[in-house]
XYZ file of N, CA, C and O in Angstrom:
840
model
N 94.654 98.430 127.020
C 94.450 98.318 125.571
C 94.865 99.579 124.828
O 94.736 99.607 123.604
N 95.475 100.879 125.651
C 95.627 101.519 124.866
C 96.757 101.804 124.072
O 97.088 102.983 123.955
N 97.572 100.686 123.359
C 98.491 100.458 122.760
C 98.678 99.442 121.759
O 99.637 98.972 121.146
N 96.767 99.169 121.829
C 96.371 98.437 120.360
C 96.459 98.697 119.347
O 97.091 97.973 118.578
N 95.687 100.165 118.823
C 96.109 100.999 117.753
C 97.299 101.411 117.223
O 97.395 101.889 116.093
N 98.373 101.223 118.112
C 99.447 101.518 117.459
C 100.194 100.394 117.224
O 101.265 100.586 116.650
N 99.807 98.889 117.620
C 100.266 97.871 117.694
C 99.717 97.525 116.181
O 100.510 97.185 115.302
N 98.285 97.637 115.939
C 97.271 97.266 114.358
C 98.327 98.236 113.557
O 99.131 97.673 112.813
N 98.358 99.380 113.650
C 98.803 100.416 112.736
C 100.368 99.513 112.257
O 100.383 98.874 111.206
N 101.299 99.560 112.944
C 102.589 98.917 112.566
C 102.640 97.488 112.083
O 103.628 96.998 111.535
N 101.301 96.738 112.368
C 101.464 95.678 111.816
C 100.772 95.709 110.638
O 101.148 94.929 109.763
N 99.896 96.392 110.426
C 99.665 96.639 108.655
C 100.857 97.371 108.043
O 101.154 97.044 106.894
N 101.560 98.286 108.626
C 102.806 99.302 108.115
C 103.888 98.079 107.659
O 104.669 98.386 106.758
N 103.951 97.176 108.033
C 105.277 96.236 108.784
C 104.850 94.899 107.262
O 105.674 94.289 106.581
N 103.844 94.858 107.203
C 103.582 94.108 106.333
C 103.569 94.667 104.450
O 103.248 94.004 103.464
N 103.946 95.793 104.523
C 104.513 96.770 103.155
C 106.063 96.872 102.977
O 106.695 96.813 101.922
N 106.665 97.089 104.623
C 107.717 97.555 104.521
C 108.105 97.354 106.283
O 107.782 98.200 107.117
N 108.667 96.383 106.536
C 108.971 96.069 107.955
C 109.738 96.808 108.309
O 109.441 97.471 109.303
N 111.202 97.047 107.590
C 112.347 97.968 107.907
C 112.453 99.065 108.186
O 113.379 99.620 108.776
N 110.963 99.720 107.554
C 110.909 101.269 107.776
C 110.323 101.847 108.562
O 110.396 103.040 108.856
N 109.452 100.747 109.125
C 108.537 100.709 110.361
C 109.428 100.539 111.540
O 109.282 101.477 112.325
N 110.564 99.395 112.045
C 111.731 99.305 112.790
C 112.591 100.605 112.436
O 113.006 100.973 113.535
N 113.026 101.405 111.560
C 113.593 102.393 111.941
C 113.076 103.226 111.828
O 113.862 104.083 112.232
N 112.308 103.649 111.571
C 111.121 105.079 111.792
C 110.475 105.234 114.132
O 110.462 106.158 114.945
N 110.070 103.625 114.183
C 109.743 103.578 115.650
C 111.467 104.151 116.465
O 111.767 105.121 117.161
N 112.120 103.171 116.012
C 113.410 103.176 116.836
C 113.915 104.944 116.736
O 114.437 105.380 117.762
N 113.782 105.812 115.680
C 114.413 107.103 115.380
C 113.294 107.818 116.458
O 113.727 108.626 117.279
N 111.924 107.506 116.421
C 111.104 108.688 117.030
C 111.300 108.083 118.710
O 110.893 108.845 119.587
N 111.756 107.081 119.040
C 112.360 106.416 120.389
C 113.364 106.836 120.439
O 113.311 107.721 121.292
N 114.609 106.753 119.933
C 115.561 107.717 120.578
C 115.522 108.792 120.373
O 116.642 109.299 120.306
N 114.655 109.497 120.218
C 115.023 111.063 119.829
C 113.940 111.728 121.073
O 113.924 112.937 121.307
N 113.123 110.808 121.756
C 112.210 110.975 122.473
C 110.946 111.705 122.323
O 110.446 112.485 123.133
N 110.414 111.280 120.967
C 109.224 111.883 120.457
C 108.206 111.009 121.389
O 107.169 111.559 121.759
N 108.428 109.901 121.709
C 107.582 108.633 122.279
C 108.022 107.858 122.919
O 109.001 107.209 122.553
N 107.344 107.663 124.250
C 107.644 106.841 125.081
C 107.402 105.433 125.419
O 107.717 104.747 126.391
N 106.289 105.035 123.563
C 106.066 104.120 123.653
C 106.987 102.994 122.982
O 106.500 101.875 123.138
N 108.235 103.008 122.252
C 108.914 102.651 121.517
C 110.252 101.805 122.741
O 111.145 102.385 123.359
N 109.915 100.287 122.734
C 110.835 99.737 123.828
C 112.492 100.234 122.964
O 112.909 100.563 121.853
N 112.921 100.029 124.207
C 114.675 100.443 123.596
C 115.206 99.256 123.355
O 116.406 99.089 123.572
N 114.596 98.469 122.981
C 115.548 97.560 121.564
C 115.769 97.836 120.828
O 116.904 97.688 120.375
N 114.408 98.676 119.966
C 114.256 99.017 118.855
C 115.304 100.345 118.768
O 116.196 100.662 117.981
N 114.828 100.851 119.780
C 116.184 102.013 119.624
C 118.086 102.157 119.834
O 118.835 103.129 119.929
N 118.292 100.798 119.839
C 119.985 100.532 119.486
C 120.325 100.939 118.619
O 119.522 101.123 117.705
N 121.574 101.254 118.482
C 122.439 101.500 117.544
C 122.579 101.015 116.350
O 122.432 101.610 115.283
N 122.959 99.566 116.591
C 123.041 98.520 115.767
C 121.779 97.804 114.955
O 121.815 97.314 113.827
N 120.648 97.893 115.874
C 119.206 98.210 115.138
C 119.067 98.824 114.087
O 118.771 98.349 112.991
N 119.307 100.094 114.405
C 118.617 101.296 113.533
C 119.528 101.070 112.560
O 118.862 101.076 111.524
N 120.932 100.828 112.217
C 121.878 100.748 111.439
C 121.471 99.212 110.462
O 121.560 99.293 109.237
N 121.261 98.562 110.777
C 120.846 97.225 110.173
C 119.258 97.432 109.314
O 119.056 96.903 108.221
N 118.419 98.125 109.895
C 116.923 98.213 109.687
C 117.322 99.839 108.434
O 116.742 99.890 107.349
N 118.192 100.813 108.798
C 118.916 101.717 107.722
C 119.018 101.017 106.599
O 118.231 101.402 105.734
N 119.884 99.891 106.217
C 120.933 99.372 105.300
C 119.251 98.595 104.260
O 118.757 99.016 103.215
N 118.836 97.441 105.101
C 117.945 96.845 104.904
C 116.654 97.434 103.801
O 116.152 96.897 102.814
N 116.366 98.908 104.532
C 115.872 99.537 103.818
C 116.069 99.898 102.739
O 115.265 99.585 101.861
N 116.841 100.430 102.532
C 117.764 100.938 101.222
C 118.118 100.131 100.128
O 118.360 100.476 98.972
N 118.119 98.593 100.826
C 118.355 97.664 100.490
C 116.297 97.268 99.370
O 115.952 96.865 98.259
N 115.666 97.711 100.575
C 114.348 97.042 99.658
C 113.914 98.498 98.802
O 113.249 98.284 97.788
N 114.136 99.549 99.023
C 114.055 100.637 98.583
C 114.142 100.765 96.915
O 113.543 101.411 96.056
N 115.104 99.895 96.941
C 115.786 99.505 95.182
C 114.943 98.364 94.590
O 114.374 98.308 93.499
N 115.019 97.338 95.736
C 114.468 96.128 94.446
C 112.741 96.177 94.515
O 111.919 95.578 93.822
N 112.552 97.144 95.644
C 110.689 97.205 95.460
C 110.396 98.246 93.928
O 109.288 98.423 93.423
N 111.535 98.747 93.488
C 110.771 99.854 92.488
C 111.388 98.916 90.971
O 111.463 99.360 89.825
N 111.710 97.720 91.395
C 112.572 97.191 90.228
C 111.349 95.676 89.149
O 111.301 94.453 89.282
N 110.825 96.349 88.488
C 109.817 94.777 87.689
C 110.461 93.633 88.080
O 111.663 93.404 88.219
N 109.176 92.721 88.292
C 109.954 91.339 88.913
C 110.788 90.993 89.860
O 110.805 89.925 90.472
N 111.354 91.733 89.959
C 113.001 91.894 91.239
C 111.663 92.093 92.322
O 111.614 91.295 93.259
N 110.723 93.000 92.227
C 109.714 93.114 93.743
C 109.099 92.154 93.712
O 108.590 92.114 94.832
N 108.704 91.110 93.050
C 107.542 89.982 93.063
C 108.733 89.065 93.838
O 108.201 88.268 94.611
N 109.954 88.989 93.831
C 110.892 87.577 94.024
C 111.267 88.067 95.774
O 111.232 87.364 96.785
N 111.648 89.654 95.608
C 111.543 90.140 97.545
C 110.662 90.094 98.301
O 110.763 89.880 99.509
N 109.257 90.372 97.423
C 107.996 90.162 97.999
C 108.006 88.638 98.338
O 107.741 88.286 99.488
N 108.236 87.931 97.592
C 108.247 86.162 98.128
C 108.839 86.298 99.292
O 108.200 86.334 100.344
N 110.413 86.407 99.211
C 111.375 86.078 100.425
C 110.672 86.787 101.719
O 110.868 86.248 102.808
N 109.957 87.828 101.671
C 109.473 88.597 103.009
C 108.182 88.105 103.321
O 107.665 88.567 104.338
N 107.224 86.832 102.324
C 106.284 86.280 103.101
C 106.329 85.782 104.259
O 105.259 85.649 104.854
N 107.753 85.308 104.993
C 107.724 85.048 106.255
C 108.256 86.376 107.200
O 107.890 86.704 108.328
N 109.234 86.989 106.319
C 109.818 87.979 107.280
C 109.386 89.132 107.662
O 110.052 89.790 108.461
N 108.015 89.660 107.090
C 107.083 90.659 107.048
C 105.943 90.717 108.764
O 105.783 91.537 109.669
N 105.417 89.381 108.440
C 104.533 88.954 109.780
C 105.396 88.662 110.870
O 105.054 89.026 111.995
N 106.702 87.924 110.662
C 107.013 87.649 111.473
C 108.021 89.084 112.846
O 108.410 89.075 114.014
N 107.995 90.186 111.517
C 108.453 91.683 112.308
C 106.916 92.353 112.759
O 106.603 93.160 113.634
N 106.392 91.858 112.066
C 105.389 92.553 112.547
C 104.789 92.120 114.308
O 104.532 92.774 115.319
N 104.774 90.908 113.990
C 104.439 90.477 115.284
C 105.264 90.470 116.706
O 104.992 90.472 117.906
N 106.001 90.463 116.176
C 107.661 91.153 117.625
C 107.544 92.727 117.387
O 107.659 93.461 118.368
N 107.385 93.114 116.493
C 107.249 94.966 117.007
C 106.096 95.183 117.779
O 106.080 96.135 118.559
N 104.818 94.194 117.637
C 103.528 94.207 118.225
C 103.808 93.727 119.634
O 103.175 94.248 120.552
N 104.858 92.612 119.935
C 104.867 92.343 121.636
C 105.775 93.038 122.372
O 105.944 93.082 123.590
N 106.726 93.944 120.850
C 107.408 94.575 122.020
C 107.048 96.123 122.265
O 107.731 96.882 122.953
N 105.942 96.445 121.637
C 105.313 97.296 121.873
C 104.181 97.047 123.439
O 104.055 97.850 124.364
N 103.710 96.108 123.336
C 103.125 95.766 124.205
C 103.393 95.616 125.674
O 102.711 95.991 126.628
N 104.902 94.785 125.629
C 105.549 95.202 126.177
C 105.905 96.212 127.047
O 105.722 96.123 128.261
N 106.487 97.330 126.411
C 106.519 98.596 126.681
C 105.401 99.396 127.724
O 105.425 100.145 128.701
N 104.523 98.789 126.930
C 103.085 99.321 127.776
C 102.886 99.002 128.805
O 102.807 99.867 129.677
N 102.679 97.240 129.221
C 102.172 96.901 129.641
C 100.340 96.889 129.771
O 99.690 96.285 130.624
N 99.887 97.615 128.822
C 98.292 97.534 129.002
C 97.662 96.737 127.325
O 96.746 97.160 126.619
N 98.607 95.406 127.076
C 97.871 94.663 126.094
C 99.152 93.505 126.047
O 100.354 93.704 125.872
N 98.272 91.982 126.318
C 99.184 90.671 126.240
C 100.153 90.927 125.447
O 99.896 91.568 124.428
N 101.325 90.553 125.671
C 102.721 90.488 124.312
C 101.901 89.001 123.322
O 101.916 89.051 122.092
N 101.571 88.389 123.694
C 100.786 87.421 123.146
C 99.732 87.507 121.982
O 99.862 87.151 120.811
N 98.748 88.024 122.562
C 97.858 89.119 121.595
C 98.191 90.262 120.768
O 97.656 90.323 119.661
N 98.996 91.183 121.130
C 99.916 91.936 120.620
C 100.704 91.228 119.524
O 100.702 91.866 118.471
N 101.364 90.102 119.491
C 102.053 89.999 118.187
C 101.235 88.983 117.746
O 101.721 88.662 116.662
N 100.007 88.100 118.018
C 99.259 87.679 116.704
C 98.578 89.010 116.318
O 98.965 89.253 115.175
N 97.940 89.758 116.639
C 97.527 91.300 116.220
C 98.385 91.883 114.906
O 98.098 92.070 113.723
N 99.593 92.077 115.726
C 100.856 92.407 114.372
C 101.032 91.869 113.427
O 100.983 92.444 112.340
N 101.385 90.143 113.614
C 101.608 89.399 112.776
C 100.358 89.245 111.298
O 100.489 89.354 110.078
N 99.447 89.011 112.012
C 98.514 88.610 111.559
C 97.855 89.590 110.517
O 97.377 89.290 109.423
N 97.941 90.865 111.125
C 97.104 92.253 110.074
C 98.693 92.754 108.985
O 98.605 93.302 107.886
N 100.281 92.301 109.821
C 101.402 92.248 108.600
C 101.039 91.027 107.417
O 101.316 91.087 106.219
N 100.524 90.211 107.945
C 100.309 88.999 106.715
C 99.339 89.393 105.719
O 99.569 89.242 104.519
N 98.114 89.962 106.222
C 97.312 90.644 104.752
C 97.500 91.730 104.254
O 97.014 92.037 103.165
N 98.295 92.573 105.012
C 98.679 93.691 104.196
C 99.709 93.378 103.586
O 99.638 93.968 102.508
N 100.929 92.613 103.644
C 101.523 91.864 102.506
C 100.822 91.200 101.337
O 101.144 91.686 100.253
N 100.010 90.286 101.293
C 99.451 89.717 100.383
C 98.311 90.951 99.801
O 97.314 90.370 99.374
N 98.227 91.960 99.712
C 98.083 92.868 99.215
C 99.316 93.660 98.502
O 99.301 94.104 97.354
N 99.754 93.692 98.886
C 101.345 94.389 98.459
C 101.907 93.581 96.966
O 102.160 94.101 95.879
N 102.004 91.830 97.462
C 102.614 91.049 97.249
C 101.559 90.722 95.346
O 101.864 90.464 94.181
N 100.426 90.940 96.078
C 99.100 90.381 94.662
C 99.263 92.002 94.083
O 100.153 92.004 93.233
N 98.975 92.682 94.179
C 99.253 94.383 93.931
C 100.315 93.927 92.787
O 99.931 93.409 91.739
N 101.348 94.107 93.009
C 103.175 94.003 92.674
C 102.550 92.834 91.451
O 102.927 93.303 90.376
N 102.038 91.983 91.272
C 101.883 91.087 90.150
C 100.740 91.272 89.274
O 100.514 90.686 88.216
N 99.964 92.272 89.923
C 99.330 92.637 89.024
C 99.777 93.861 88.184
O 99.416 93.918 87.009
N 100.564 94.869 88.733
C 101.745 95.823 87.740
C 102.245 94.969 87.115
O 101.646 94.376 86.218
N 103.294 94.759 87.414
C 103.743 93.311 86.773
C 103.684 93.142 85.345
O 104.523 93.399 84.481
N 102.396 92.603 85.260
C 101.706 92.524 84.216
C 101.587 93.903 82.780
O 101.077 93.824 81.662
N 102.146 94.803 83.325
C 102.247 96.194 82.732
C 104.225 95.989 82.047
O 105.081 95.863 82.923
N 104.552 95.985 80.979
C 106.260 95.961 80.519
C 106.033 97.268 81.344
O 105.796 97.027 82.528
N 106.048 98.588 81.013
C 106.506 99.521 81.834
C 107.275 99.281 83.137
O 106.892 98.315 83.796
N 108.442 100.104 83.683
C 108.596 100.174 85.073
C 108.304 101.505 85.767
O 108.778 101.905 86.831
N 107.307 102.200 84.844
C 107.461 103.825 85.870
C 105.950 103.280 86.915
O 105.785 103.511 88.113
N 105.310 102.756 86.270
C 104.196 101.813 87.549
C 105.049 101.459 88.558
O 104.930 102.292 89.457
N 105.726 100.752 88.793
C 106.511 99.818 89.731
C 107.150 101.250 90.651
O 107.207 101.429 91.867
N 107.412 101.790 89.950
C 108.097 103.026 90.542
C 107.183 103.899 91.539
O 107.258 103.745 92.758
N 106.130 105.025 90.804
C 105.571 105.100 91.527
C 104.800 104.401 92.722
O 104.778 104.885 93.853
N 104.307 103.477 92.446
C 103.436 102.366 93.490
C 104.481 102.042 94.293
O 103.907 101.254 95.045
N 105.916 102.096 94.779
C 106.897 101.699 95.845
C 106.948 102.613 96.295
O 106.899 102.530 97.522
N 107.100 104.388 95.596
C 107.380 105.723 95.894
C 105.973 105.764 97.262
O 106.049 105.569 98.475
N 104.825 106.096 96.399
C 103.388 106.100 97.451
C 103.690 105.135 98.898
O 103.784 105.656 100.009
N 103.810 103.745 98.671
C 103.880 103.250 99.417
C 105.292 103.704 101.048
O 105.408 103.892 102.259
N 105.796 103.654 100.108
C 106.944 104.073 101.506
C 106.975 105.382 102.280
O 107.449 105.586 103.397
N 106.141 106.546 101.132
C 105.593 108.398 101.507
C 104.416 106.976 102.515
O 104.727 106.835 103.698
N 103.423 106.235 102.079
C 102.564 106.117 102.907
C 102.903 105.422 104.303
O 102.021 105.438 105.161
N 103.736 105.007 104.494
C 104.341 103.822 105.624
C 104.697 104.857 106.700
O 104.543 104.799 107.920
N 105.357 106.082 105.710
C 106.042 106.594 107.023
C 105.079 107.997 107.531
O 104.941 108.655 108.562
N 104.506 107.993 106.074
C 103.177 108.841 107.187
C 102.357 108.724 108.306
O 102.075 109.436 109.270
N 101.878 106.953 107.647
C 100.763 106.362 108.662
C 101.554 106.649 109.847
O 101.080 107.401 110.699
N 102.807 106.091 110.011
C 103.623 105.105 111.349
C 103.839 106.720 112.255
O 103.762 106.722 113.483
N 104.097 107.968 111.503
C 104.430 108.754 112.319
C 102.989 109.703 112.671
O 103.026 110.650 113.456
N 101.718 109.263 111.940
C 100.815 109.720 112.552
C 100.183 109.099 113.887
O 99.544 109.598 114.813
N 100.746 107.460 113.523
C 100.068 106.704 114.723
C 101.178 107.031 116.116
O 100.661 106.641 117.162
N 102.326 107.549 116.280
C 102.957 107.936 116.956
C 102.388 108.764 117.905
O 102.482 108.545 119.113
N 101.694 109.879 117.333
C 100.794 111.130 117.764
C 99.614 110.677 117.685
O 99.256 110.923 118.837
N 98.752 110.212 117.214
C 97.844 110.211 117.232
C 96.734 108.778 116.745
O 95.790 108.720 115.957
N 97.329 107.840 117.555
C 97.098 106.751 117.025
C 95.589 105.670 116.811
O 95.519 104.678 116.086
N 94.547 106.222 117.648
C 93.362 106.127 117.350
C 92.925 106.415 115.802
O 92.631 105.536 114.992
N 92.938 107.686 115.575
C 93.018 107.514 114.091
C 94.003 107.157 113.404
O 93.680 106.972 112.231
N 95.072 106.975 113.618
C 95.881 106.105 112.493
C 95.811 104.952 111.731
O 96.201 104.747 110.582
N 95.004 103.887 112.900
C 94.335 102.727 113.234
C 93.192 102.512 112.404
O 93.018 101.480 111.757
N 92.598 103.257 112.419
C 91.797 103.841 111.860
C 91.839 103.389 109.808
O 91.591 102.469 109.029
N 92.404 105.003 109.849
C 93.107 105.243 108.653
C 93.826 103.558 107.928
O 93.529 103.186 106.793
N 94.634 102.866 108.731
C 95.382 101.351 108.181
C 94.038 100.594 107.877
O 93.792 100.104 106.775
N 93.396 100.556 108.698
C 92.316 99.194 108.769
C 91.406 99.732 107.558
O 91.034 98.825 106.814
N 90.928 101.151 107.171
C 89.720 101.383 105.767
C 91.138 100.860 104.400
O 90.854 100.038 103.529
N 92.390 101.431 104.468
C 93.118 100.844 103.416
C 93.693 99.919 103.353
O 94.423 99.800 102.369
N 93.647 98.682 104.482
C 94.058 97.006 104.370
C 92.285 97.064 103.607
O 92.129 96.911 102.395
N 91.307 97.266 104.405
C 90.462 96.710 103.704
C 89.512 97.109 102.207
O 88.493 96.604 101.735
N 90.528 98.424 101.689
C 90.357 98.949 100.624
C 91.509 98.173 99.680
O 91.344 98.254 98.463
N 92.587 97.477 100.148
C 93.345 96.777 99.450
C 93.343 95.272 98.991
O 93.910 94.736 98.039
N 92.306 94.624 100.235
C 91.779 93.389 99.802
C 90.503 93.269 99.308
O 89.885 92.208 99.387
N 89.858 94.694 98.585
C 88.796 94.453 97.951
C 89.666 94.748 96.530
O 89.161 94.278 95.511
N 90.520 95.247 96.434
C 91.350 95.473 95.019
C 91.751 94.225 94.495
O 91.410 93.534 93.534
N 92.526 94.145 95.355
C 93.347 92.299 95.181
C 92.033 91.287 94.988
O 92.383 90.335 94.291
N 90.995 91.215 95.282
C 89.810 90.467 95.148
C 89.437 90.707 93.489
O 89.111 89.684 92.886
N 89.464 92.031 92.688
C 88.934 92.540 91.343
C 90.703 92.103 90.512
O 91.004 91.476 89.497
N 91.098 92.453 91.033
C 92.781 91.915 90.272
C 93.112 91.045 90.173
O 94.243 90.964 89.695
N 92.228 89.457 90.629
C 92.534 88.463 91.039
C 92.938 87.424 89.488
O 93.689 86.449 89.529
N 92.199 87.957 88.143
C 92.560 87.371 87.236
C 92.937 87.870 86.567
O 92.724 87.461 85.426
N 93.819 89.185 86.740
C 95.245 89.882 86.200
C 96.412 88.938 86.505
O 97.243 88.422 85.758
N 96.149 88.841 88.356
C 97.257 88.248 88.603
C 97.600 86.748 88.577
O 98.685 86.298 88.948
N 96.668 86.081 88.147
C 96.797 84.667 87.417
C 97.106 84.360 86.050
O 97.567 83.250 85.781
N 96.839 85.495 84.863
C 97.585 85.935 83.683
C 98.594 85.445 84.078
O 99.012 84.304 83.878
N 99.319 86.785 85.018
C 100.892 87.027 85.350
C 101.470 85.475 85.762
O 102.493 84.959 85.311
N 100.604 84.931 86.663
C 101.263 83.779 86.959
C 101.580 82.436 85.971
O 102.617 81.799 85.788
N 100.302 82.309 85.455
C 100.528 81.425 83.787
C 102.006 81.739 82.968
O 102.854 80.968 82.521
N 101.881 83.712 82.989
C 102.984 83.089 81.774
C 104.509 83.158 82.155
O 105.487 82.773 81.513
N 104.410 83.858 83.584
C 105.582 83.352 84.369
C 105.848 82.029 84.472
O 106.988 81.801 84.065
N 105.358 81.194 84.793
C 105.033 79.248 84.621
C 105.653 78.835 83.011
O 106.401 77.928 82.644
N 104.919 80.023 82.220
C 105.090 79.745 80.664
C 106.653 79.604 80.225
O 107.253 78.785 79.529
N 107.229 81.321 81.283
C 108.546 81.386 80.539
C 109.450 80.613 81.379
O 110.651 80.880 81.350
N 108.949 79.574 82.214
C 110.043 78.780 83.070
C 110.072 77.837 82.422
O 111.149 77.264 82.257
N 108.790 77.311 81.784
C 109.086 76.276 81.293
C 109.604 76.044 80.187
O 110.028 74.902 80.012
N 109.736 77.025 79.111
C 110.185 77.119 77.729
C 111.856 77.394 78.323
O 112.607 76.694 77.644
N 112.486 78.045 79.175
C 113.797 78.323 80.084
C 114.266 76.623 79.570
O 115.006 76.235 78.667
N 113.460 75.886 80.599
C 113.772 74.494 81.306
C 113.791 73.505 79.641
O 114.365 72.433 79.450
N 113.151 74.130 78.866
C 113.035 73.055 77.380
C 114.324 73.678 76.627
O 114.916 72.868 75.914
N 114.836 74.947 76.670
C 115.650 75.419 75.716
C 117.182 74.990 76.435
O 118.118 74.800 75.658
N 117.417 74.843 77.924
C 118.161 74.226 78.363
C 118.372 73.247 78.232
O 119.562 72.936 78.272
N 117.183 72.007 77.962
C 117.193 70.860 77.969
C 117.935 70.575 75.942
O 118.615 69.638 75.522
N 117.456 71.695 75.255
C 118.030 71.346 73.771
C 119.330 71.589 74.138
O 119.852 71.302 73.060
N 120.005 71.819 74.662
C 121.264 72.720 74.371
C 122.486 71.489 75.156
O 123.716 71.533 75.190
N 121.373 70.312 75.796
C 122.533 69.422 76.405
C 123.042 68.322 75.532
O 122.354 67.885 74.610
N 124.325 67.832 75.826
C 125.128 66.949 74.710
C 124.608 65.957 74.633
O 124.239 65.287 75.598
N 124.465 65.648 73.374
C 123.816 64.528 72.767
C 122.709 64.442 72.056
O 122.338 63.574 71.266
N 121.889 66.069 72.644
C 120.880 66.724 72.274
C 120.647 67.919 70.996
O 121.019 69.085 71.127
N 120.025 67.435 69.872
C 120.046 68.222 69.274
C 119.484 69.898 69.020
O 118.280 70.030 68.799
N 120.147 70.844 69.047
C 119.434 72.310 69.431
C 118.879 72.598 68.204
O 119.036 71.849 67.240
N 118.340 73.466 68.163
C 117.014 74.528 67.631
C 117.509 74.402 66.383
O 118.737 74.415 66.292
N 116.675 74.246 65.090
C 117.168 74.328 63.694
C 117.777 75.896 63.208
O 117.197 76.939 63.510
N 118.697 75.855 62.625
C 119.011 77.487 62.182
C 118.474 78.467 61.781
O 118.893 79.624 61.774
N 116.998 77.828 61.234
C 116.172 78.948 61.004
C 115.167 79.084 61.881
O 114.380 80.025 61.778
């Protein structure tokens, strides 16, 4: 079991930011900081893909709205890294099921997303984007802190993830009718979208001039 904590730690990390968690493990694996990091993760073509990817969410997590629509697309792809970095960590070890190991991952990446994901819509709710900004900035300083403390020292790292997943789903619990605002009038402006489209088709008369 002693490759639980670092299995919990990356799967709450993995569920903020999967990519940075896959190339942060894979960089401190080939560079041989840790011997717990299987060498999948440490390919070439890995680290280069999980690089790009990043950089890639790096932009649209600090961008209004643009993070609520990536945050969607990564409801599956978040747990589902999380839980393969968890068996192939396990893996590696050998002292915790690959089985258990990635529902472990998967499972603690899925609520620390829906923290992320309810978080992000409740900014949102703010026109500003220097919110959006900072809150992606913290988050990714925090991803790669946690991930390279649990490297070294992963009892407390474990630690440290599990008081702020569960300091984040008592937030998301008090934010809960911010972020149903947000969702109403998102609903609101689709549907006024879908009516002003609908004036504008032939045969159909559009909006009076004044």
């Amino acid at each position: 079991m002693s490759v639980l904590p670092l299995v919990f730690t990356s799967g709450w990390a993995s569920g903020i930011n999967a990519y940075a968690v896959v190339l942060l493990l894979g960089v401190f694996g080939a560079t041989g900081l840790t011997d717990e990091v299987p060498t999948s993760l440490q390919r070439t073509d890995v680290l280069i893909v999980a690089a790009v990817l990043f950089l890639c969410e790096a932009v649209a997590d600090k961008i209004p709205y643009v993070d609520s629509v990536w945050d969607a697309v990564h409801t599956v792809i978040r747990p589902v890294a999380g839980g393969v970095v968890g068996a192939l960590l396990a893996g590696q070890s050998g002292s915790l099921s690959d089985i258990a190991a990635g529902v472990i991952g998967g499972s603690t990446a899925l609520a620390s997303h829906f923290v992320k994901a309810g978080t992000r819509m409740a900014v949102n709710t703010s026109p500003e984007p220097v919110s959006n900004i900072v809150l992606s900035t913290a988050e990714d300083l925090g991803v790669a802190g946690i991930v390279t403390f649990a490297v070294f020292h992963p009892t407390a790292a474990a630690i440290i993830a599990a008081v702020l997943l569960a300091t984040g789903l008592a937030a998301l619990f008090f934010l809960w009718s911010r972020i149903r605002r947000f969702l109403r009038r998102r609903a609101q402006r689709r549907e006024e979208k879908r009516l002003a489209g609908v004036g504008r088709l032939p045969g159909r008369a559009g909006p009076p001039p004044w």
